[in-house]
Coordinates of C-alpha atoms (C1' of nucleotides) in Angstrom, one line a residue:
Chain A
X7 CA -30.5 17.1 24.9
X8 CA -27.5 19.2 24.4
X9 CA -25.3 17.2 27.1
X10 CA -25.5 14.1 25.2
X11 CA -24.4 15.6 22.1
X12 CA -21.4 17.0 24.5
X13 CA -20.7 13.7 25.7
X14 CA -20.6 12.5 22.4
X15 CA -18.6 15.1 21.0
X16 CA -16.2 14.9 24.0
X17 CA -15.8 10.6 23.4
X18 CA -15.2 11.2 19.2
X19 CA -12.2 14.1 20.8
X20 CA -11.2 11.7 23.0
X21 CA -11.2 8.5 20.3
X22 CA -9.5 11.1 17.6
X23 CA -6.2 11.9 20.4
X24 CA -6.0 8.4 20.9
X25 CA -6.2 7.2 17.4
X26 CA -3.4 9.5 16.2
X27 CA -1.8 8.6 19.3
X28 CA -1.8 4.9 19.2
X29 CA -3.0 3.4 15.9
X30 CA -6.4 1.8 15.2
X31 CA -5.2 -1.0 16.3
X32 CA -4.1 -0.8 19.6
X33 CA -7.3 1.8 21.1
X34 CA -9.8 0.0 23.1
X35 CA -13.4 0.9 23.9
X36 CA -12.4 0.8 27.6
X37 CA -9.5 3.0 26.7
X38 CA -11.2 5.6 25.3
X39 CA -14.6 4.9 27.7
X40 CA -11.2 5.8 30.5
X41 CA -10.4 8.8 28.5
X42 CA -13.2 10.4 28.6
X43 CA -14.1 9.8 32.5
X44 CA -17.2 7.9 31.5
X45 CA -17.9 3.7 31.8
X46 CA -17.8 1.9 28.7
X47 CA -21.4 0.5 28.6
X48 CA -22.0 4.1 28.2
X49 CA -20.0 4.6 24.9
X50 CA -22.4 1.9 23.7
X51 CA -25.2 4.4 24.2
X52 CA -23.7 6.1 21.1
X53 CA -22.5 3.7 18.6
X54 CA -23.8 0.3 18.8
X55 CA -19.9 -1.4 17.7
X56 CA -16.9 0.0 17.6
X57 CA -16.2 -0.2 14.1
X58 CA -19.4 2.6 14.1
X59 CA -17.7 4.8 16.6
X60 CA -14.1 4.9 14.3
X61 CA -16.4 5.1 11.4
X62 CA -17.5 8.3 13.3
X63 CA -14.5 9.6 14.6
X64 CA -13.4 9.1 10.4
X65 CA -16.7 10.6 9.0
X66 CA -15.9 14.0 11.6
X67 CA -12.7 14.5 10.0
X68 CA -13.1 14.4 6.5
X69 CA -16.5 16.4 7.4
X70 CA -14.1 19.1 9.1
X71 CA -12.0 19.0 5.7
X72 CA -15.3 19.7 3.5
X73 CA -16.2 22.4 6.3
X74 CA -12.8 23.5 5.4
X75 CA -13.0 23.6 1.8
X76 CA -16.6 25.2 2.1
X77 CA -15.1 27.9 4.4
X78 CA -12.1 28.5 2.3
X79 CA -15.2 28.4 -1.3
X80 CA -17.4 31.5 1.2
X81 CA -13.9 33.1 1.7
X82 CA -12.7 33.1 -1.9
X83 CA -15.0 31.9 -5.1
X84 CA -12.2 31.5 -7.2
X85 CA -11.4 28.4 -5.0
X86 CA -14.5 27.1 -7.5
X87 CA -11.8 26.6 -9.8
X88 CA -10.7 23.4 -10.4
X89 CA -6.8 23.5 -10.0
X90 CA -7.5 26.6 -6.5
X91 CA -9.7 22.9 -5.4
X92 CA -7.2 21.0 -5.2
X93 CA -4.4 22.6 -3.9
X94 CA -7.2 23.3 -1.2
X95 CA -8.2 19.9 -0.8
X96 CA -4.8 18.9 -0.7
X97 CA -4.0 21.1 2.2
X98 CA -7.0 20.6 4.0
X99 CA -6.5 16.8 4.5
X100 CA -2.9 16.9 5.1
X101 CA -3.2 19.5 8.2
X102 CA -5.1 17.0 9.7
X103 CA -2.9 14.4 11.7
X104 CA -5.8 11.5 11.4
X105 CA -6.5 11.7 7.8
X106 CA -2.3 13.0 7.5
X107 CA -2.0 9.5 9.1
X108 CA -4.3 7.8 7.0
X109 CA -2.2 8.6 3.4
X110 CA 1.5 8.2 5.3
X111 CA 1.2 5.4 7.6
X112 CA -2.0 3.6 5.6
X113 CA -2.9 0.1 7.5
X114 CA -0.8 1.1 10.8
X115 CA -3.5 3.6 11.4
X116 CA -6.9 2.8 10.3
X117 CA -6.7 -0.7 9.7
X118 CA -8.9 -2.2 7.5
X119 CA -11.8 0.8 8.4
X120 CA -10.1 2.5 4.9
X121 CA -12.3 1.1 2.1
X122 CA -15.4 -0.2 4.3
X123 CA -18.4 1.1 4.4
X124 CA -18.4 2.3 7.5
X125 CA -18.8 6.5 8.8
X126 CA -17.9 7.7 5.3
X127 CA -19.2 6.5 1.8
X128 CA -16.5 6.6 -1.1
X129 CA -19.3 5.9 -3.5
X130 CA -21.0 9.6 -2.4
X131 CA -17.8 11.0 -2.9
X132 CA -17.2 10.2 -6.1
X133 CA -21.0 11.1 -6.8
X134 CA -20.4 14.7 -5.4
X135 CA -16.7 15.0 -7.3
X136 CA -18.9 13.5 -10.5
X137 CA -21.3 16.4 -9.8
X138 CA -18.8 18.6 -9.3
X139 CA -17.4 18.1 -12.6
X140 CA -20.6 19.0 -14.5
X141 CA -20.9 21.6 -13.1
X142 CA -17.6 23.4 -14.0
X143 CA -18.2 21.9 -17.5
X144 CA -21.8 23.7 -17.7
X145 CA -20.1 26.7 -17.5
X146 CA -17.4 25.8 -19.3
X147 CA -14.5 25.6 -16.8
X148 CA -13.1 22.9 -18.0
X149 CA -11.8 21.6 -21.2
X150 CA -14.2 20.5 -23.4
X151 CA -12.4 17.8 -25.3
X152 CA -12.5 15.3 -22.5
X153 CA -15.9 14.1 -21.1
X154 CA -16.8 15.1 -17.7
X155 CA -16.3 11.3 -16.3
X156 CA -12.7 11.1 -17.8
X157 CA -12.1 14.5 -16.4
X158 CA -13.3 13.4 -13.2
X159 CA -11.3 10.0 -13.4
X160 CA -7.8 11.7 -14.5
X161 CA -8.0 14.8 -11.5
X162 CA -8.8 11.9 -9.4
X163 CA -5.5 10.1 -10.8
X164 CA -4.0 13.3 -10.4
X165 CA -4.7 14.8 -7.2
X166 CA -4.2 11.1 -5.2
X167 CA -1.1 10.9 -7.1
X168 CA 0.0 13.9 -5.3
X169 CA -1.0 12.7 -2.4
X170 CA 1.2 9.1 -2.6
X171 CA 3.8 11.3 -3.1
X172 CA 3.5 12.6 0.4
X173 CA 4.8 9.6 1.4
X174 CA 8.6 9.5 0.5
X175 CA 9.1 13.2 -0.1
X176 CA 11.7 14.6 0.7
X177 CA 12.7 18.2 2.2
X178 CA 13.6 19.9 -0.6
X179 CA 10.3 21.4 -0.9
X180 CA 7.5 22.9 1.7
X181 CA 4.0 21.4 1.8
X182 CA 3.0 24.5 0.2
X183 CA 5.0 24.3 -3.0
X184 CA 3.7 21.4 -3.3
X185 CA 0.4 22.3 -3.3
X186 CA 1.0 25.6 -5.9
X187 CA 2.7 22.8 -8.1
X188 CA -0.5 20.3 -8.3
X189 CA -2.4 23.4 -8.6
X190 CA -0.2 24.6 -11.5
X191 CA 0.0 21.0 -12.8
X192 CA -4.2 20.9 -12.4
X193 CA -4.7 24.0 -14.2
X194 CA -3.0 23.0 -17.3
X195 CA -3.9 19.8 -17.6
X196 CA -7.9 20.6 -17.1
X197 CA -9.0 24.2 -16.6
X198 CA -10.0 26.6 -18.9
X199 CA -10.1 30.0 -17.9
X200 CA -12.8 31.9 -16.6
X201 CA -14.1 34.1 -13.9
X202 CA -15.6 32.1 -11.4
X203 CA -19.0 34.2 -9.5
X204 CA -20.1 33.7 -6.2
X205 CA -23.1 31.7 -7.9
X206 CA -20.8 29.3 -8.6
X207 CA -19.2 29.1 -5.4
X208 CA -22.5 28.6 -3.6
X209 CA -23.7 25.5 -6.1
X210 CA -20.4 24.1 -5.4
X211 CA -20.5 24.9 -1.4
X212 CA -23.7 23.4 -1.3
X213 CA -22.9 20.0 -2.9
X214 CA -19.7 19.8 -0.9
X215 CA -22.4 20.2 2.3
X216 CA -24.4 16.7 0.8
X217 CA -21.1 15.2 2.5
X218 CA -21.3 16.4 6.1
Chain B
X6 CA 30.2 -20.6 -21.2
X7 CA 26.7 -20.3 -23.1
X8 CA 25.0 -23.2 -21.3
X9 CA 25.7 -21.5 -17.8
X10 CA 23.9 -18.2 -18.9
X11 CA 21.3 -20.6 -20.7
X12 CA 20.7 -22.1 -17.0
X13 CA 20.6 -18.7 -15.6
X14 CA 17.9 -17.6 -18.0
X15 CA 15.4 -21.3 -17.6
X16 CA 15.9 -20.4 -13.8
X17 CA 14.9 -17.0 -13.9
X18 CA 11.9 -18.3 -16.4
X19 CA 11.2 -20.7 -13.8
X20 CA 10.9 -18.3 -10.5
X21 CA 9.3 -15.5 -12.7
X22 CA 6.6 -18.1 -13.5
X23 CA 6.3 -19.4 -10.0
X24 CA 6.6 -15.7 -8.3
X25 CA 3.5 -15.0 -11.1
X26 CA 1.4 -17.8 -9.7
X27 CA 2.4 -17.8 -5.9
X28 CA 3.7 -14.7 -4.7
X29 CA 7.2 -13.9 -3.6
X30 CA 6.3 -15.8 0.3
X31 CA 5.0 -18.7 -1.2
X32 CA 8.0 -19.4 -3.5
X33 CA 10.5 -21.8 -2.2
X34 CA 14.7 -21.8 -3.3
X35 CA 13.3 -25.9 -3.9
X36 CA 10.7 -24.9 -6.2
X37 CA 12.6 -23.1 -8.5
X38 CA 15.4 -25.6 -8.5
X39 CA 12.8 -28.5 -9.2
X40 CA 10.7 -26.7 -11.5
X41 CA 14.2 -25.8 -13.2
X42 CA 15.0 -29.8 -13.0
X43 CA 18.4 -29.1 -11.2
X44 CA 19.4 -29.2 -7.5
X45 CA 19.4 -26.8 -5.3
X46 CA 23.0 -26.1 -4.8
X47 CA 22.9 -25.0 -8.5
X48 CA 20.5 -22.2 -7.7
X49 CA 23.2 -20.9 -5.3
X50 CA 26.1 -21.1 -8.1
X51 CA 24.3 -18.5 -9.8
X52 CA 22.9 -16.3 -6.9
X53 CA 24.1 -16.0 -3.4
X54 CA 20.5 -15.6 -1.8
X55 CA 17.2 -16.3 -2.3
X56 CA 16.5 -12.1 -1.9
X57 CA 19.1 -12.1 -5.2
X58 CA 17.6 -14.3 -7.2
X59 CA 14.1 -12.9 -6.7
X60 CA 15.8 -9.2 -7.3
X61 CA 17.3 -10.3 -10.6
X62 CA 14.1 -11.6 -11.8
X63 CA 12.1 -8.1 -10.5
X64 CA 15.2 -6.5 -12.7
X65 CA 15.1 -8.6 -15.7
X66 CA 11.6 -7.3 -15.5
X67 CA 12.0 -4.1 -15.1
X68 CA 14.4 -4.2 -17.7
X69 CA 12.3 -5.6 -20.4
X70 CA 9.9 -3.1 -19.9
X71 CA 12.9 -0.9 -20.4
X72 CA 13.7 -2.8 -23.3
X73 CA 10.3 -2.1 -25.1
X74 CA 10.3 1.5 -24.1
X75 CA 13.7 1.7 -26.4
X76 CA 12.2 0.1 -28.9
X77 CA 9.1 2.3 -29.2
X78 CA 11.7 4.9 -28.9
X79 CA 13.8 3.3 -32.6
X80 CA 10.0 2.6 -33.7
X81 CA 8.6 6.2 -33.6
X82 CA 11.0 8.6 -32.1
X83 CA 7.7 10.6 -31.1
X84 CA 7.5 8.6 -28.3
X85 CA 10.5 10.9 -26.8
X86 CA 7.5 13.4 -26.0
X87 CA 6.9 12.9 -22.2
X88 CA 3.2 12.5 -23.1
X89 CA 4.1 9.7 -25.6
X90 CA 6.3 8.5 -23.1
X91 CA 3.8 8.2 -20.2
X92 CA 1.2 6.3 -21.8
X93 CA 3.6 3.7 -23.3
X94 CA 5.6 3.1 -20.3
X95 CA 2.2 3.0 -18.4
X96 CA 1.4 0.0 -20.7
X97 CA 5.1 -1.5 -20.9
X98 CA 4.1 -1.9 -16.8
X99 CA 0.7 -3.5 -17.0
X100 CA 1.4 -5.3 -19.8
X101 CA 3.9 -7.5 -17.4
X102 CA 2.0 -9.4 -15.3
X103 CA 4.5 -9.4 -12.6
X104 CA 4.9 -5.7 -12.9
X105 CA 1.1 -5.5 -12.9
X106 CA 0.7 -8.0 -9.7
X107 CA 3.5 -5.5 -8.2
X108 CA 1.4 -2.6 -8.6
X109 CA -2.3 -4.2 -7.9
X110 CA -1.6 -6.9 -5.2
X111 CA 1.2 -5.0 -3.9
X112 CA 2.5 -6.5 -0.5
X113 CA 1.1 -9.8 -1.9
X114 CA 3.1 -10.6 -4.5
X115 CA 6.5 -9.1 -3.8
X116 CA 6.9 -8.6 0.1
X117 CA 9.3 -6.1 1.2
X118 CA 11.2 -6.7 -1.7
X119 CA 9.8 -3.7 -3.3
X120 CA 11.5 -0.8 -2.2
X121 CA 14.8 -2.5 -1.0
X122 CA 17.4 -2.3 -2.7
X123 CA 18.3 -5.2 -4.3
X124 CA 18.3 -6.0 -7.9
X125 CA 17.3 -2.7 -8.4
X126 CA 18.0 0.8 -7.4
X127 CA 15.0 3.3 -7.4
X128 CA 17.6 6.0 -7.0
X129 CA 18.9 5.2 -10.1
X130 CA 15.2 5.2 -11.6
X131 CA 15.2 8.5 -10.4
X132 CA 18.4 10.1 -12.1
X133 CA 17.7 8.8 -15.0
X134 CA 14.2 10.1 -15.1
X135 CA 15.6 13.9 -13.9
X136 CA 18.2 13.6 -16.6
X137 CA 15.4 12.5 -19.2
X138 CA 13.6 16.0 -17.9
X139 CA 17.3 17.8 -18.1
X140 CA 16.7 16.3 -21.9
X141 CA 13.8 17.9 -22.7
X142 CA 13.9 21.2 -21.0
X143 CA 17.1 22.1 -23.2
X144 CA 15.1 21.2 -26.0
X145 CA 11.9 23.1 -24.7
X146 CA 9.7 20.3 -25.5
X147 CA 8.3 20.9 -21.7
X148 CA 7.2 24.2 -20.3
X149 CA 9.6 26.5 -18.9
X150 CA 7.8 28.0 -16.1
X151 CA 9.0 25.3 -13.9
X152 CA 11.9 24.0 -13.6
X153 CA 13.0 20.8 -14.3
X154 CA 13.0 18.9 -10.4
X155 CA 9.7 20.2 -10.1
X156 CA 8.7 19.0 -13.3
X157 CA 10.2 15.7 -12.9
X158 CA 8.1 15.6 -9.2
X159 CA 5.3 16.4 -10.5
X160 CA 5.1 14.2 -13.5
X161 CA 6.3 11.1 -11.4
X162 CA 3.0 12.0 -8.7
X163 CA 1.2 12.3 -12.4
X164 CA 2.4 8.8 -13.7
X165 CA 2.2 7.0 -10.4
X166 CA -1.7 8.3 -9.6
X167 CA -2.5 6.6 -12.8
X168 CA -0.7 3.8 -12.4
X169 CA -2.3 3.4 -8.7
X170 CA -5.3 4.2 -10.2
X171 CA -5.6 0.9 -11.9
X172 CA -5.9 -0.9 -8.6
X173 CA -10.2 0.3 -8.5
X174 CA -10.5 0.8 -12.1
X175 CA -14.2 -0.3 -13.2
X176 CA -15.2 -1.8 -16.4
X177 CA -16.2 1.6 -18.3
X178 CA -12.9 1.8 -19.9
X179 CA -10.3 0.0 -21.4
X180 CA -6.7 0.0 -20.9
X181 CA -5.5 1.4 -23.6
X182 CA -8.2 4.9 -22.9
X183 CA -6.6 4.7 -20.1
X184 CA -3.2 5.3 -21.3
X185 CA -4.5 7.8 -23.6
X186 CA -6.4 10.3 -20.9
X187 CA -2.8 9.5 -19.1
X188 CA -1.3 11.0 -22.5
X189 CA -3.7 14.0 -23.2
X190 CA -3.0 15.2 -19.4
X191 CA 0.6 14.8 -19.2
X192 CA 0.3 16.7 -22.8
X193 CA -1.8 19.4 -21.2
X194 CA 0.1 19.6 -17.9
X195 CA 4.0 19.6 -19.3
X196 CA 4.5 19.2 -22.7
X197 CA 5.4 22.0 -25.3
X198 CA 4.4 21.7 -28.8
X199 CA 7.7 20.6 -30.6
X200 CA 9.1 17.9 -33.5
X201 CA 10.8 14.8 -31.7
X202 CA 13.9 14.0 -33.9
X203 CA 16.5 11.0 -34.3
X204 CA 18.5 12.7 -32.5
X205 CA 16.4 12.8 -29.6
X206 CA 15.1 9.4 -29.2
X207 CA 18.6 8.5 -29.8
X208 CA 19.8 10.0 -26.5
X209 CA 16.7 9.3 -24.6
X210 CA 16.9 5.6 -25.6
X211 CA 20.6 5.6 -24.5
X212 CA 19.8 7.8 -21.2
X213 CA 16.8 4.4 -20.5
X214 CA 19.8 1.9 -21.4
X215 CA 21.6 3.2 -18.0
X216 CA 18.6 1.3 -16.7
X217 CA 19.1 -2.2 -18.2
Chain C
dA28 C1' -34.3 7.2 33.4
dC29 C1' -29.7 6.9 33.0
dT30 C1' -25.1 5.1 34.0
dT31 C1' -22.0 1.6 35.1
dG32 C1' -18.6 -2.1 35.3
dA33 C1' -18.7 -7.2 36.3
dC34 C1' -19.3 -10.7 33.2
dC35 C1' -19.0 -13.8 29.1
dA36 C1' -17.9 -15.6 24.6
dG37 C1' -15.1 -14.9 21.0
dA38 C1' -11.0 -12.9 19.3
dT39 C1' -6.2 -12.1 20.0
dT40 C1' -1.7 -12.9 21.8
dT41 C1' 1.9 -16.0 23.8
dC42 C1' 5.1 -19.2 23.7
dA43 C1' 7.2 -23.5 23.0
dA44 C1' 7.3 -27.6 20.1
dA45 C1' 7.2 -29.1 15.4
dT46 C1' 8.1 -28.1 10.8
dT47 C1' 10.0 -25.7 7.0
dT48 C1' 13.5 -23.5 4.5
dG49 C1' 17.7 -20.7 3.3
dG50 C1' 22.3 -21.6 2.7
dT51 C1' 26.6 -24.9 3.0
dC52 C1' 29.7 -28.3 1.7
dA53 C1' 31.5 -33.2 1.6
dT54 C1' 30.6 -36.4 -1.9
dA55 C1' 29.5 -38.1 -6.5
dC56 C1' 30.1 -37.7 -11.0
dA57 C1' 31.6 -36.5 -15.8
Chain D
dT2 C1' 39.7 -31.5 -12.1
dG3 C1' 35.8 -28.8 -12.2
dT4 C1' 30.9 -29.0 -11.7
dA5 C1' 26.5 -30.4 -9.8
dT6 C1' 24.0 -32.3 -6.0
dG7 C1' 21.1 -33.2 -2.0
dA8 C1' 21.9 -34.5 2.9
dC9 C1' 22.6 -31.6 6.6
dC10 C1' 22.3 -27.7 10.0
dA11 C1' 20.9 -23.4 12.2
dA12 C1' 17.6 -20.1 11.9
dA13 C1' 13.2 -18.7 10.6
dT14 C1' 8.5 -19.8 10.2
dT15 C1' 4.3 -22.2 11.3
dT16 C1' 1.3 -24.6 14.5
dG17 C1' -1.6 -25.2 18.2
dA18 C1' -3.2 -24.9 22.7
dA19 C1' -3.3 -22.2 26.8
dA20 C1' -3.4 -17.7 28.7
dT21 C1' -4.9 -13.1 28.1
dC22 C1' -7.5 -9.5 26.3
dT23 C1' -11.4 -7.0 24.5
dG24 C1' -16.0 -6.1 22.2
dG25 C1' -20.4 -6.1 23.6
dT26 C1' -24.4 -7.1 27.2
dC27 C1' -27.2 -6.4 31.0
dA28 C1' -28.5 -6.8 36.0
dA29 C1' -27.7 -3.8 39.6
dG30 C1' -27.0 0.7 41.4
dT31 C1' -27.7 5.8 41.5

DNA sequence: ACTTGACCAGATTTCAAATTTGGTCATACA
DNA sequence: TGTATGACCAAATTTGAAATCTGGTCAAGT
């Protein structure tokens, strides 16, 4: 069975390269069937519409940024930390061209797949960053004055506020200053300090994992 | 010459109202002058395109928000704090429904509009918001481990996050909790401990006059 | 058993005619 | 004499139908 899941990993390369390419819009099934030397009935033996195969080629790349984040959380526990998450985060979805593409050219890229249902579920993601949030405040990682949903809600604001940015910045600053200053701006507004274990790590690793 | 700026205000009543229930496409140079009860030609006396007009009323706009931030400022002079400032500018915006439709409907209500530069001149918005920083860093009401472009960057991705924000907000808060978690983390992220005098508020409300 | 591309209906694009609208200015009026 | 107006025009926008394209199916081929 493993040539099938080839095939389909080969088509979702193939739908990726175009999509960055040429824009949501303007990719075809046959284009992509083309692409990938196979006929297009056959790319229907994978994803029954092609919203579903989009939604898939989508789901892989923010998958790829969790694996990311999970990798970077295994290399480094302190990346547990709130404000060492987001500059993470932040990185990890802006090295990637499609979900770059996503946040700088919006609707010219992904059309109206952003906000839909389909391949990726924005209600789990705020269910895992929810989670998230409890768990830093368990062991008392984050300030305690604010409750765990307004933290969540105002590092939300934060972080996607940082990421609009991305849009009409200039060059009088790297990607990766950027990054150190929402991480700076994230740790004062919402950390406490603390040494995060490898325990900690791991819970957080493993909820980041309920989204691949 | 009173009556001329009288007809100059009803006009700009007039589109404001229309642009409100429209949109900025919808909105015809005949509407406004028959909603106004004069001709047409008149319209042009006053403006010499339809992109003007619709800019002076997105400036008026802007300036009474600008307006109520300098009175806040003579009101409580605290309000000079960045974190006082944040939350009551964030409301001055919402509070406008044309400011508000700007921000939630977006494309919708004002077209390209937003962005260009007539009526209004972001870069402007800008300086005067560096200089405000420039303000308050001599003072050391903000912290001094970053300097004041970077603080002025990241405070704008801070406001605008919020203010984007508002676009999915849910029913489990209000508005004005809201403005406050806006406060507390802008507090958190930038501010210094410190007592806002005249003096300060004086020179911050004449640095936001630039603006009207 | 699996793959394919011809095929079809519905969606999208084209393109020219019809309509609307921004902007002007000769005329009316005070 | 100075101000206001709406008929007027060119340019932009909208409309609508024909032409084209594309998502999705499935009978035929391998």
């Amino acid at each position: 069975m493993t040539p099938r899941t080839d095939r389909e990993t080969k088509i979702l390369d193939v739908a990726a390269d175009l999509l960055v390419r040429h824009g949501y819009r303007r990719v075809t099934i046959d284009d992509v069937a083309g692409a990938a030397g196979i006929g297009k009935g056959t790319v229907y033996l994978h994803w029954k519409t092609r919203e579903e195969l989009f939604g898939a080629v989508f789901a892989r790349e923010i998958s790829a940024a969790v694996a990311d984040m999970v990798a970077a959380l295994r290399a480094d526990p302190a990346v547990a930390l709130l404000h060492r998450f987001a500059a993470e985060f932040f990185l990890a979805i802006l090295r990637r061209p499609l979900l770059y593409g996503m946040v700088i050219g919006d609707v010219q890229m992904w059309g109206k797949l952003v906000g839909s249902e389909v391949g990726y579920d924005g209600g789990r993601h705020n269910a895992v960053m929810a989670s998230y949030m409890d768990v830093l405040a368990v062991r008392g990682l984050v300030r305690k004055d604010l409750a765990p949903p307004e933290l969540t809600y105002a590092f939300q604001s934060v972080f996607e506020g940082f990421i609009y940015a991305e849009r009409e910045v200039g060059s009088e600053s790297t990607r990766d200053e950027r990054a150190r200053l929402l991480s700076t701006t994230v740790e004062s507004a919402f950390s406490r300090p603390g040494i995060p274990d490898d325990a900690l790590a791991d819970e957080v690793a493993v909820l980041l994992s309920g989204l691949v």
